[in-house]
PDB file of C-alpha atoms (C1' of nucleotides) in Angstrom:
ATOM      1  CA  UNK A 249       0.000   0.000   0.000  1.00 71.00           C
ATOM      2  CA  UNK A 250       1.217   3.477  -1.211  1.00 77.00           C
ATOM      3  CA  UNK A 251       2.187   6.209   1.828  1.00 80.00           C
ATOM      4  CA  UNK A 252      -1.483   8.368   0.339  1.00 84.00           C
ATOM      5  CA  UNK A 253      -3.162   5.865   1.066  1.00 87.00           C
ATOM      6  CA  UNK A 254      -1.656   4.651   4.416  1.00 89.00           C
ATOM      7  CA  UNK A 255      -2.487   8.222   4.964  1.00 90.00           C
ATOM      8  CA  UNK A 256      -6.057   8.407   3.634  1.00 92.00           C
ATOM      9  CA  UNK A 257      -7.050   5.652   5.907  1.00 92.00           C
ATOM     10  CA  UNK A 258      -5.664   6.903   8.517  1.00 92.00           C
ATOM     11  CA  UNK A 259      -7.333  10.186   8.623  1.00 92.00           C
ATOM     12  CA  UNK A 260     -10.717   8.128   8.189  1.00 93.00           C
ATOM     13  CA  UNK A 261     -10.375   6.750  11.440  1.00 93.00           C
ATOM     14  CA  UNK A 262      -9.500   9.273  12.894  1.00 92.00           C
ATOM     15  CA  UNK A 263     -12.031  11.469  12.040  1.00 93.00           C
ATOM     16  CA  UNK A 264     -14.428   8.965  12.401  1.00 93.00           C
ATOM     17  CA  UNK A 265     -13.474   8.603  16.184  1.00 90.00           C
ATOM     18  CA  UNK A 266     -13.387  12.059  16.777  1.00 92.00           C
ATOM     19  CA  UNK A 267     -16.783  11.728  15.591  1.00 91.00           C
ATOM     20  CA  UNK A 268     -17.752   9.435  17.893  1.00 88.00           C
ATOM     21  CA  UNK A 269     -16.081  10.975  21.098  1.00 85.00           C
ATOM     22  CA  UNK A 270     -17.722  14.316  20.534  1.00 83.00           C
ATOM     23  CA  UNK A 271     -21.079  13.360  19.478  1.00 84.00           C
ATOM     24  CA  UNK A 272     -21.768  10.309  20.967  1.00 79.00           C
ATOM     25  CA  UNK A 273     -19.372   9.276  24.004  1.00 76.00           C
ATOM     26  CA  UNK A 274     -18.613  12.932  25.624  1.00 75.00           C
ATOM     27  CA  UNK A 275     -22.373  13.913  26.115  1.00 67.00           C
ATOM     28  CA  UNK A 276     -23.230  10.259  27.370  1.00 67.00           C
ATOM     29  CA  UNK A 277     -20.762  10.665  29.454  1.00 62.00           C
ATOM     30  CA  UNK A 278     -22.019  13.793  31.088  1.00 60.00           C
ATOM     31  CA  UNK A 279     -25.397  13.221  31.207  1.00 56.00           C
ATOM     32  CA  UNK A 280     -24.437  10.088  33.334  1.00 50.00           C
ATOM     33  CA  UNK A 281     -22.084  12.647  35.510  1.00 55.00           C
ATOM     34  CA  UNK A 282     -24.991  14.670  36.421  1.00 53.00           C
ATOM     35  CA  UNK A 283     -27.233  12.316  37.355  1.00 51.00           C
ATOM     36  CA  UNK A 284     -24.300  10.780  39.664  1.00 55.00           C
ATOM     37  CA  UNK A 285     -24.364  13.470  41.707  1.00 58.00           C
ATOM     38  CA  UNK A 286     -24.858  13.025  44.619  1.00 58.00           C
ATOM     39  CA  UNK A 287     -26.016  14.635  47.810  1.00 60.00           C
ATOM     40  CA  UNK A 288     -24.518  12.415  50.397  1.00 58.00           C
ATOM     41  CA  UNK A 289     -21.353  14.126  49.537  1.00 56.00           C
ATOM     42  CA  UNK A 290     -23.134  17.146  51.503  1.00 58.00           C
ATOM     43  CA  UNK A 291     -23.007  17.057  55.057  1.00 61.00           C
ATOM     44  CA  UNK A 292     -23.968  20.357  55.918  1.00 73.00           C
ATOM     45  CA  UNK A 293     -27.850  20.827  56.556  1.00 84.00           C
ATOM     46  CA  UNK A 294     -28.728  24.010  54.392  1.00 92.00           C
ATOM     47  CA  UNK A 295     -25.474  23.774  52.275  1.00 91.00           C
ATOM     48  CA  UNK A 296     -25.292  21.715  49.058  1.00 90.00           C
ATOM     49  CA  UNK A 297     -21.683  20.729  48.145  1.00 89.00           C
ATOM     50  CA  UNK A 298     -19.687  23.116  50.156  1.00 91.00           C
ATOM     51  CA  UNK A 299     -20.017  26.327  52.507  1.00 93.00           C
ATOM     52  CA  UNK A 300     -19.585  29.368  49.276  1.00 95.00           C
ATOM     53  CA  UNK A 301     -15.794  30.707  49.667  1.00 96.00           C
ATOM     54  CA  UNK A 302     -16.433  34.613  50.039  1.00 94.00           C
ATOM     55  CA  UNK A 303     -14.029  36.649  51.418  1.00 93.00           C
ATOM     56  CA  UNK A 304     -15.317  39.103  54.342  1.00 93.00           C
ATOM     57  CA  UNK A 305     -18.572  36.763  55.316  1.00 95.00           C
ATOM     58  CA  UNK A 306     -18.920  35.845  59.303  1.00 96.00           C
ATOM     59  CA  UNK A 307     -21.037  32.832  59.383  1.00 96.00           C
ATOM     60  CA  UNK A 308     -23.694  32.116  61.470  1.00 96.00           C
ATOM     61  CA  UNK A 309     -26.228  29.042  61.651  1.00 95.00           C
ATOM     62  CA  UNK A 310     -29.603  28.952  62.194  1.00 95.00           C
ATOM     63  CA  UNK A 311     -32.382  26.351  62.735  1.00 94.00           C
ATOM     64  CA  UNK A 312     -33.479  27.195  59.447  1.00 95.00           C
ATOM     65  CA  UNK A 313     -30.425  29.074  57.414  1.00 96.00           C
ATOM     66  CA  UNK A 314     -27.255  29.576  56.898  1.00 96.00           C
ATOM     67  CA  UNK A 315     -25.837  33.306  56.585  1.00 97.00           C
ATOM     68  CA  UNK A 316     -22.452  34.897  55.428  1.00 97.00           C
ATOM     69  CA  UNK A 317     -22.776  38.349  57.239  1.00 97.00           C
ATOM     70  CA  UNK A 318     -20.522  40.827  56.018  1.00 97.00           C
ATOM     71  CA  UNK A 319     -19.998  43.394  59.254  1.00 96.00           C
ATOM     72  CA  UNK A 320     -18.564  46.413  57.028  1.00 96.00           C
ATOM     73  CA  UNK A 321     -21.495  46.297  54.094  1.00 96.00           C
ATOM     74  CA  UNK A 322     -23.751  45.232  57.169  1.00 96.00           C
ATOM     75  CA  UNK A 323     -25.799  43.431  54.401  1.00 97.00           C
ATOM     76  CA  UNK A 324     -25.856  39.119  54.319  1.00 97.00           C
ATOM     77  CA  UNK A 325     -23.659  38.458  51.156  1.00 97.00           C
ATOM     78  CA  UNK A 326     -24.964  34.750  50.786  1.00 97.00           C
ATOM     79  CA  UNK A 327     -27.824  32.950  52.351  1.00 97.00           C
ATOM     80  CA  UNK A 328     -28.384  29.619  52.013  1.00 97.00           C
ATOM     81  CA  UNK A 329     -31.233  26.958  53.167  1.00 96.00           C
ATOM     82  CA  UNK A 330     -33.145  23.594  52.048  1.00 95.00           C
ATOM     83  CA  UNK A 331     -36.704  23.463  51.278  1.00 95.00           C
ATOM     84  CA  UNK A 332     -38.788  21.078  51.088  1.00 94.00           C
ATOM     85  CA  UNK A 333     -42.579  20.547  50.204  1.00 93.00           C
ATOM     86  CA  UNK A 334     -43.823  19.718  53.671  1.00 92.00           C
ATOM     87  CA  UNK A 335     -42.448  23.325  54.931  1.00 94.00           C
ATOM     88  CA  UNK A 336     -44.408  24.888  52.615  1.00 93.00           C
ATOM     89  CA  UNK A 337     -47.355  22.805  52.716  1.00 91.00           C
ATOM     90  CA  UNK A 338     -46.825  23.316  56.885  1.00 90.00           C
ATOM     91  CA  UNK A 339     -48.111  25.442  59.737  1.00 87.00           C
ATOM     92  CA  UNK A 340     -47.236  28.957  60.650  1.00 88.00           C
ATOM     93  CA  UNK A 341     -46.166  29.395  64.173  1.00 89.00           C
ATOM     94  CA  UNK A 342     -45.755  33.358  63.869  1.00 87.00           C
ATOM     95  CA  UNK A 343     -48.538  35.719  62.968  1.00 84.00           C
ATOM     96  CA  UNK A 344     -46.461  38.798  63.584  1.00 84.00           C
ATOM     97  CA  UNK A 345     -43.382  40.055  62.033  1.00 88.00           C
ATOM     98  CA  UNK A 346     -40.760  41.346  64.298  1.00 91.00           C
ATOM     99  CA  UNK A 347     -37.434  42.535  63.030  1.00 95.00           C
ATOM    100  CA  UNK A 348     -34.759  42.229  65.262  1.00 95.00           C
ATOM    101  CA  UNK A 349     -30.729  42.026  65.866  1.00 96.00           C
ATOM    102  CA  UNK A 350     -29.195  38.674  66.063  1.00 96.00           C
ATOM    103  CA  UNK A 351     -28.512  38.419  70.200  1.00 95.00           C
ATOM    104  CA  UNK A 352     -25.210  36.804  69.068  1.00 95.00           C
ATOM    105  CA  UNK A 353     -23.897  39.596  67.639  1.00 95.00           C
ATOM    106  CA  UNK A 354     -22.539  42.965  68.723  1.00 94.00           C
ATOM    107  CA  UNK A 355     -25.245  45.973  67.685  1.00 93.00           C
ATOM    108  CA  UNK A 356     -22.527  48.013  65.762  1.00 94.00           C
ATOM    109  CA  UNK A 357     -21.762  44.556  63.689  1.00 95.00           C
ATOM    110  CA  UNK A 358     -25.241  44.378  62.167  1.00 96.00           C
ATOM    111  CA  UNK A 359     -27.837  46.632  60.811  1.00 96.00           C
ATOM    112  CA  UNK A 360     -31.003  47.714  63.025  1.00 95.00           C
ATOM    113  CA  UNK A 361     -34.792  48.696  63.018  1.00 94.00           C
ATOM    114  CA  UNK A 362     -33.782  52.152  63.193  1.00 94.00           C
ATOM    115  CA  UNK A 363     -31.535  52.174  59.472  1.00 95.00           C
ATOM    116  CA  UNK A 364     -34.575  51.298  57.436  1.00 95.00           C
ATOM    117  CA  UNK A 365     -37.151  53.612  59.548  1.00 93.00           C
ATOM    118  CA  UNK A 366     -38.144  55.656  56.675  1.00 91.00           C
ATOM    119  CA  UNK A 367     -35.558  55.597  54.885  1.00 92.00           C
ATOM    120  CA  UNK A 368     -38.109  54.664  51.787  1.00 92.00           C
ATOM    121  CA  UNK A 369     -36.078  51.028  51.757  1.00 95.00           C
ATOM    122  CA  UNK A 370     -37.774  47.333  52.648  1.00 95.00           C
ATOM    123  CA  UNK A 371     -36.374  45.393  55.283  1.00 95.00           C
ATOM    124  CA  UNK A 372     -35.858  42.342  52.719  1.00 96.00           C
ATOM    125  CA  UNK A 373     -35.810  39.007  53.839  1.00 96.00           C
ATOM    126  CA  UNK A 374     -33.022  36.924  51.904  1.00 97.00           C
ATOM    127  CA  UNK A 375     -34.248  33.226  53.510  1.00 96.00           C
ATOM    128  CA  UNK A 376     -38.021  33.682  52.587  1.00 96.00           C
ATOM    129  CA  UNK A 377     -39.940  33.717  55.832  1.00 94.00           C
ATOM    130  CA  UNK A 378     -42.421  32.067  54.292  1.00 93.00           C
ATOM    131  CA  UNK A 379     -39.891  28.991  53.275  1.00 95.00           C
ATOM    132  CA  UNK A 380     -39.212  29.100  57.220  1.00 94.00           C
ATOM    133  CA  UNK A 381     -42.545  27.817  58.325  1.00 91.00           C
ATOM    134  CA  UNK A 382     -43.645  24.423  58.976  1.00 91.00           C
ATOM    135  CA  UNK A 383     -40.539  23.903  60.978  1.00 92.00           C
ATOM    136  CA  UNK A 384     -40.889  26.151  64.247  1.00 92.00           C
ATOM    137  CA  UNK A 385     -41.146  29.805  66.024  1.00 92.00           C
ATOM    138  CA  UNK A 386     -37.673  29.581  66.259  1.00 93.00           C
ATOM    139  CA  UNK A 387     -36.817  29.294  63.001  1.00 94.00           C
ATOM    140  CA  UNK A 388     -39.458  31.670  61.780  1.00 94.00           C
ATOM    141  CA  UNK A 389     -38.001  34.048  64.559  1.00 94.00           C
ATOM    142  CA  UNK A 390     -34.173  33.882  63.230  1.00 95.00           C
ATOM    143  CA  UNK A 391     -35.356  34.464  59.557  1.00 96.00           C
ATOM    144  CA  UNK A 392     -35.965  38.350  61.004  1.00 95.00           C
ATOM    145  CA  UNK A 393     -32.503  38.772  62.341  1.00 96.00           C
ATOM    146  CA  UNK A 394     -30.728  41.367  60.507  1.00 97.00           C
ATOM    147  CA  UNK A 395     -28.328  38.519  59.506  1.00 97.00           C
ATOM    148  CA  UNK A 396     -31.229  37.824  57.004  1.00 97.00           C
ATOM    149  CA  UNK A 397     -31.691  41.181  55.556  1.00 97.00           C
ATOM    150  CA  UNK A 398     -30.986  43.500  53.148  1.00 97.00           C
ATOM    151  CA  UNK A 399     -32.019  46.908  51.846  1.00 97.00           C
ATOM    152  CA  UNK A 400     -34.945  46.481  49.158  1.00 96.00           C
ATOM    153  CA  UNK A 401     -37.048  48.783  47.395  1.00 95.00           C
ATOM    154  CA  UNK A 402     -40.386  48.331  47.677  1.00 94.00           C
ATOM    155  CA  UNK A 403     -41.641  48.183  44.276  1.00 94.00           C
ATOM    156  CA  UNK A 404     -38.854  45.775  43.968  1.00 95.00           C
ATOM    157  CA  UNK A 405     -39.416  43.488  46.757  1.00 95.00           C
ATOM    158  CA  UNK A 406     -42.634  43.142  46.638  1.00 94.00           C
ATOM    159  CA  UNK A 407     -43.610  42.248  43.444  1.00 94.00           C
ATOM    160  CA  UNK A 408     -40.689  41.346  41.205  1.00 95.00           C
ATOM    161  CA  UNK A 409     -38.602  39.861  43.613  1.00 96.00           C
ATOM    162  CA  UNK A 410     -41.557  38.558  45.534  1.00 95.00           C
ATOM    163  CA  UNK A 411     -42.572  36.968  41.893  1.00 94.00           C
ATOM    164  CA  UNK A 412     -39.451  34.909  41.534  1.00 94.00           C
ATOM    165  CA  UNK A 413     -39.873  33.644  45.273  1.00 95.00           C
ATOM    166  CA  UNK A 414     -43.252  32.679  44.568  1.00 93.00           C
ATOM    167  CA  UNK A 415     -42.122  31.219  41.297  1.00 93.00           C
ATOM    168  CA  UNK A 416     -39.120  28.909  43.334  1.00 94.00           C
ATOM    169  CA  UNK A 417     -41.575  27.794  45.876  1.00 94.00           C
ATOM    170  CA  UNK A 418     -44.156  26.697  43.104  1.00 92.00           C
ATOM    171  CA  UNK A 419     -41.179  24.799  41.225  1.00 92.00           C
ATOM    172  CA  UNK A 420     -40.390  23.062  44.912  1.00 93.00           C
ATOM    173  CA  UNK A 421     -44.138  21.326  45.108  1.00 92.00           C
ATOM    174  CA  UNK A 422     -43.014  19.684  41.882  1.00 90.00           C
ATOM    175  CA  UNK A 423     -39.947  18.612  42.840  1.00 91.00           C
ATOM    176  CA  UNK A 424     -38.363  16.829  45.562  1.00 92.00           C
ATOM    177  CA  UNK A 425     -36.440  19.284  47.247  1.00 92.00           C
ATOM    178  CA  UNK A 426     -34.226  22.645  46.789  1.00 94.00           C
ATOM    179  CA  UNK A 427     -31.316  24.173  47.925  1.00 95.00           C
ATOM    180  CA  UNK A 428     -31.094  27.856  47.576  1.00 96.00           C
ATOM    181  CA  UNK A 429     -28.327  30.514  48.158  1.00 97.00           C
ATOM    182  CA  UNK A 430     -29.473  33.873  47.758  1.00 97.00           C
ATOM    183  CA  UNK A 431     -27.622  37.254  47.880  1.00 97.00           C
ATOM    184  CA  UNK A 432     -27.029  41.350  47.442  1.00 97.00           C
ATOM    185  CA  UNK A 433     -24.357  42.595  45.125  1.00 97.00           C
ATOM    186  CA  UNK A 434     -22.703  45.679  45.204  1.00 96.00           C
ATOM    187  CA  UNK A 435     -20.862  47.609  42.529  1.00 91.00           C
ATOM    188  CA  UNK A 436     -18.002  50.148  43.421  1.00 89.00           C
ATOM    189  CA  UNK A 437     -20.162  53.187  43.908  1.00 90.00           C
ATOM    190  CA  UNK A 438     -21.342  52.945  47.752  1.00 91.00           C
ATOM    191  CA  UNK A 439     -24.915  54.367  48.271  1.00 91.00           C
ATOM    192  CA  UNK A 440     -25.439  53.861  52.184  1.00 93.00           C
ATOM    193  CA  UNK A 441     -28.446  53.901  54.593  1.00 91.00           C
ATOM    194  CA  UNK A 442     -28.746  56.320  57.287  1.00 88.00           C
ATOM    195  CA  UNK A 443     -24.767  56.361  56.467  1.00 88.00           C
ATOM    196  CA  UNK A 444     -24.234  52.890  57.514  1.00 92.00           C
ATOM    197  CA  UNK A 445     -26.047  49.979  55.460  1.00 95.00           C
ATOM    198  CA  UNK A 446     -24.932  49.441  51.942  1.00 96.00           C
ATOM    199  CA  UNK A 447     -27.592  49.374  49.216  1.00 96.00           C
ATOM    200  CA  UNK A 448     -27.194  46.794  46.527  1.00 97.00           C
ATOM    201  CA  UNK A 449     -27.328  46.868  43.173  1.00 96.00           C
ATOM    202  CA  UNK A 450     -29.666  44.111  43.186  1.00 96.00           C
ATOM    203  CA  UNK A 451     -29.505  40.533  43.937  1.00 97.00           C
ATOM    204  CA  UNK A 452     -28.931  36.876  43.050  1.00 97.00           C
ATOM    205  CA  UNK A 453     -30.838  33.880  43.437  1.00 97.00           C
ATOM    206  CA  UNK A 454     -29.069  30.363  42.754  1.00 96.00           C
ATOM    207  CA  UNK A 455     -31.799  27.539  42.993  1.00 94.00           C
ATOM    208  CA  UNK A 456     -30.742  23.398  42.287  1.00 92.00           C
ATOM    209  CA  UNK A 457     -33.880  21.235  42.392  1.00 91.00           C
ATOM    210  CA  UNK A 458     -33.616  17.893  42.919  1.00 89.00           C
ATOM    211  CA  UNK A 459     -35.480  14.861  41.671  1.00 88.00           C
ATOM    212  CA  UNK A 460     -34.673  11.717  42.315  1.00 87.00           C
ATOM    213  CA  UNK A 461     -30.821  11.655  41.431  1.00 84.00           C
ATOM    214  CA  UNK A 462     -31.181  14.671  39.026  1.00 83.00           C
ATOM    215  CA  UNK A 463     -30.094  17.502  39.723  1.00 86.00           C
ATOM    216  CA  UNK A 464     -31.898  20.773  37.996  1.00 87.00           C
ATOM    217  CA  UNK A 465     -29.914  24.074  38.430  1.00 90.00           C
ATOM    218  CA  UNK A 466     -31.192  27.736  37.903  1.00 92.00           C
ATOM    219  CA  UNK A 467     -29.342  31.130  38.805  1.00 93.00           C
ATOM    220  CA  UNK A 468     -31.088  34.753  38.414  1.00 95.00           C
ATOM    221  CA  UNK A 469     -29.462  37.920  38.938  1.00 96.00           C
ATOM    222  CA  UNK A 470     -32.340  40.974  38.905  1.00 96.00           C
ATOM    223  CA  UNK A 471     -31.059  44.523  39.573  1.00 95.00           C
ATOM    224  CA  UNK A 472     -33.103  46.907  41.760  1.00 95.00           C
ATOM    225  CA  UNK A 473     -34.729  48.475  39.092  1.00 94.00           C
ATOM    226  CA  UNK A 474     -36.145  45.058  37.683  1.00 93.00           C
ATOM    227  CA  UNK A 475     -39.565  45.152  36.816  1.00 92.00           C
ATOM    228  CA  UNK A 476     -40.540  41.886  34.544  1.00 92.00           C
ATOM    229  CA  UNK A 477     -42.545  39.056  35.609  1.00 89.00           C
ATOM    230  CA  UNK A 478     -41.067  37.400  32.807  1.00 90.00           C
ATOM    231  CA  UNK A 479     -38.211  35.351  34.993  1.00 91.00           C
ATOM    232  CA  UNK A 480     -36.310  34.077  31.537  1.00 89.00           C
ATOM    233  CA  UNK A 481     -35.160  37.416  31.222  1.00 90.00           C
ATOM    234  CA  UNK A 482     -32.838  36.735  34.235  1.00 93.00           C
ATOM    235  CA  UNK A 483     -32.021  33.138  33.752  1.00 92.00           C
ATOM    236  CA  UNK A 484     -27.988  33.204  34.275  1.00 92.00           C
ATOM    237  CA  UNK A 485     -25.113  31.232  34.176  1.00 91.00           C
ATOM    238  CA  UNK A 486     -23.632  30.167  38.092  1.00 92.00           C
ATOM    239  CA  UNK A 487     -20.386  31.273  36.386  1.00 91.00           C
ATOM    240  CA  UNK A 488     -21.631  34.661  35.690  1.00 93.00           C
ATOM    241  CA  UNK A 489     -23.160  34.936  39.631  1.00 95.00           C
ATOM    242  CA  UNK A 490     -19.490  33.935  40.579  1.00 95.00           C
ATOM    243  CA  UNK A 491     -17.705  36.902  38.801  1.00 95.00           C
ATOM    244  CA  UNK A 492     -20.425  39.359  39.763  1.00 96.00           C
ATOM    245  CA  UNK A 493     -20.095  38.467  43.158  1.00 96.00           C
ATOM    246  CA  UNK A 494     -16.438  36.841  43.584  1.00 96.00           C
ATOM    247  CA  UNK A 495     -18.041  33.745  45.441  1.00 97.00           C
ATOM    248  CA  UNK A 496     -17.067  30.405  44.410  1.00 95.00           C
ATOM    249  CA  UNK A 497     -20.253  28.280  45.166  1.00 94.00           C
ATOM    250  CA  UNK A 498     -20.439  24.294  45.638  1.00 91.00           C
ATOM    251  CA  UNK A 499     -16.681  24.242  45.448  1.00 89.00           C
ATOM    252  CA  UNK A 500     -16.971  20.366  46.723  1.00 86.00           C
ATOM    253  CA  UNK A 501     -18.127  19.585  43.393  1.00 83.00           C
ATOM    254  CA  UNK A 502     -15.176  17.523  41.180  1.00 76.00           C
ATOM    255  CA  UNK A 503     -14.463  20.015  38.834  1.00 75.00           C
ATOM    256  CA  UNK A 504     -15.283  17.397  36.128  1.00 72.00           C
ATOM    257  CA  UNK A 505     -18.249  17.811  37.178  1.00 73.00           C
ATOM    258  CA  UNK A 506     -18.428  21.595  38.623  1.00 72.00           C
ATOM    259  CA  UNK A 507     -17.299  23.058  35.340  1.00 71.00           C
ATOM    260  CA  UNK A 508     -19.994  22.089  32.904  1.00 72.00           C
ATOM    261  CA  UNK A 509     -22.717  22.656  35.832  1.00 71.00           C
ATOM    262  CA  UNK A 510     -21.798  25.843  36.163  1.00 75.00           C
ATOM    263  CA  UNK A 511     -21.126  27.380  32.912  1.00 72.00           C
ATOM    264  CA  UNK A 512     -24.708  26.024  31.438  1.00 70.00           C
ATOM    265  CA  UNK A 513     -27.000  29.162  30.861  1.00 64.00           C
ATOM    266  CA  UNK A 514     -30.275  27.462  32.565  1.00 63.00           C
ATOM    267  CA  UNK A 515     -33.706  27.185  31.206  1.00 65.00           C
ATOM    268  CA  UNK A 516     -36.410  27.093  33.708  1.00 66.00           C
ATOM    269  CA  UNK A 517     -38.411  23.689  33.508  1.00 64.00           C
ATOM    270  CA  UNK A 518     -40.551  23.601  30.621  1.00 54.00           C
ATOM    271  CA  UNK A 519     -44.482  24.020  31.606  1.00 49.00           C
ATOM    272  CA  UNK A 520     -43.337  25.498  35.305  1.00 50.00           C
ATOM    273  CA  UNK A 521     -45.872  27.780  35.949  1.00 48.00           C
TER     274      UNK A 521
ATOM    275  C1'  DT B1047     -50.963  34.530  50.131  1.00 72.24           C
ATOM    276  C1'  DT B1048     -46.885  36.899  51.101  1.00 72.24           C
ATOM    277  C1'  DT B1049     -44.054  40.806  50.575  1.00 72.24           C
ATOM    278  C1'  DG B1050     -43.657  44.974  53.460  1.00 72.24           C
ATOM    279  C1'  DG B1051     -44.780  50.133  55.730  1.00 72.24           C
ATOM    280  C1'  DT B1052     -46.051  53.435  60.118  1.00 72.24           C
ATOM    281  C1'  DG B1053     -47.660  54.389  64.741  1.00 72.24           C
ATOM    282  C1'  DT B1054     -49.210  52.946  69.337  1.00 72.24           C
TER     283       DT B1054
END
DNA sequence: TTTGGTGT
C-alpha cells in the first residue's frame, strides 16, 4: 500500500473517532455525571456541596439558614437553606413580624430597626420567611434577624422579587427538594443607609432542584430596578453569579463535574408555571 | 398569600 493511502485511511479513522467521542461518548458521558451526583457528599444541613468561599462573610447558623454576614457592608452576602414541600405545605407558628438584631452579635456589627425607619427602603428578607414555616417559632423568629436582611425597594421586593420567590416555591411542590443561596451585590459606587447599610445593586438567586438523582440548576441575577414578571429574562449562568459576586459556590463539586454545571446558561423547567 | 410600611 502506497504512503497516500496509508495516509487516507488513517485520517478516516481518525475522524471517524473524533466523531464518535464528541457526538456520541462525551455527552453520554455527562449526562451520566450529572445524574451521579450526589447529595450524600453534603453534610452540611442548608449547604449543598460546600459552605460558598467569600471573602469578608462571618457565618452564622440557624435552625433554618445559613448566613455569610458581612460586618462592614452590614448586608448578608450569601444565604443559604433547604426546602422542602412539607415546609411549605406546613403550619405557621408566627402571625407577627418582628425585626430584630441577632442576640449573638454585637449591635454596631449588624444593621437595626432604626436604618430602614423611613428611609423609603424594605427590610428584605433573603431566607423567605415564608420557606421558614412548617418547621418552628424559632426558626421563623431567626429568619428576622438582621443577619437575614438586606435593603430592598419596595416596588422591587414586593412584586418582582416577591414573583421569583413565589415562582421557586411553586417549582419546589413539583420537585423533591431545593437548595437555595441567595444574595445582594454591590458595585463600586457605595450608596449607604442612614450612612451605615450598603444598598445593593440588586440581587442573586441560585436555585438546584432535585429529583430523584437529578439535579436541575437555575441562577437569576435581577437589579433593583427590575420590573418583569417574565423570569427568563434573568435566567444566568452560576459562572456569571461567581464573577459578579467573587463567590465560588459548591466548590466540593469535582471540577469534572463543577465546570460544565456551572457554565450552562439554565432554562427554567418547561411548563413550570 | 406573602411581601412589606407606620404608629401605638
Amino acid at each position: 500500500m502506497r504512503f497516500k493511502t496509508k495516509l487516507k485511511i488513517f485520517l478516516i479513522i481518525l475522524i471517524i473517532f473524533m466523531l464518535w467521542y464528541f457526538f456520541i461518548y462525551k455527552p453520554r458521558l455527562e449526562k451520566q455525571k450529572l445524574s451521579e451526583m450526589d447529595i450524600s457528599d453534603s453534610k452540611q444541613k442548608h449547604i449543598l456541596w460546600g459552605y460558598p468561599v467569600c471573602e469578608n462573610d462571618m457565618i452564622f447558623e440557624y435552625e433554618g439558614f445559613v448566613s455569610g454576614y458581612d460586618t462592614v457592608k452590614l448586608n448578608p452576602l450569601w444565604v443559604s437553606y433547604n426546602l422542602k414541600k412539607e415546609y411549605l405545605k406546613g403550619q405557621k407558628f408566627l402571625k407577627e413580624r418582628k425585626f430584630a438584631p441577632d442576640p449573638s452579635l454585637d449591635k454596631d456589627l449588624q444593621a437595626a430597626n432604626e436604618d430602614y425607619t423611613k428611609s423609603g427602603y424594605d427590610r428584605g428578607h433573603l431566607a423567605r420567611q415564608a420557606d421558614m414555616k412548617g418547621r418552628s417559632k424559632k426558626c421563623e423568629l431567626e429568619s428576622c434577624f438582621f443577619t437575614n436582611i438586606s435593603p430592598q425597594k419596595q416596588d422591587f421586593n414586593r412584586e418582582t422579587w416577591n414573583n421569583l420567590e413565589r415562582a421557586v416555591d411553586d417549582l419546589t411542590m413539583r420537585y423533591d427538594e431545593t437548595w437555595i443561596i441567595t444574595g445582594p451585590y454591590f458595585d463600586d459606587e457605595i450608596d449607604l443607609l442612614k450612612k451605615r447599610v450598603e444598598i445593593p445593586d440588586g440581587f442573586y438567586k441560585i436555585a438546584i432542584l432535585r429529583k430523584g438523582k437529578t439535579f436541575h440548576p437555575l441562577a437569576f441575577v435581577l437589579d433593583m430596578e427590575s420590573q418583569s414578571t417574565d423570569l427568563e429574562k434573568y435566567t444566568v449562568s452560576i459562572d456569571s453569579v461567581e464573577s459578579l459576586t467573587g463567590i465560588d459556590f459548591f466548590h466540593e463539586l469535582a471540577d469534572s463535574l463543577e465546570n460544565p454545571f456551572e457554565s450552562k446558561l439554565l432554562p427554567i423547567p418547561y411548563g413550570w408555571k
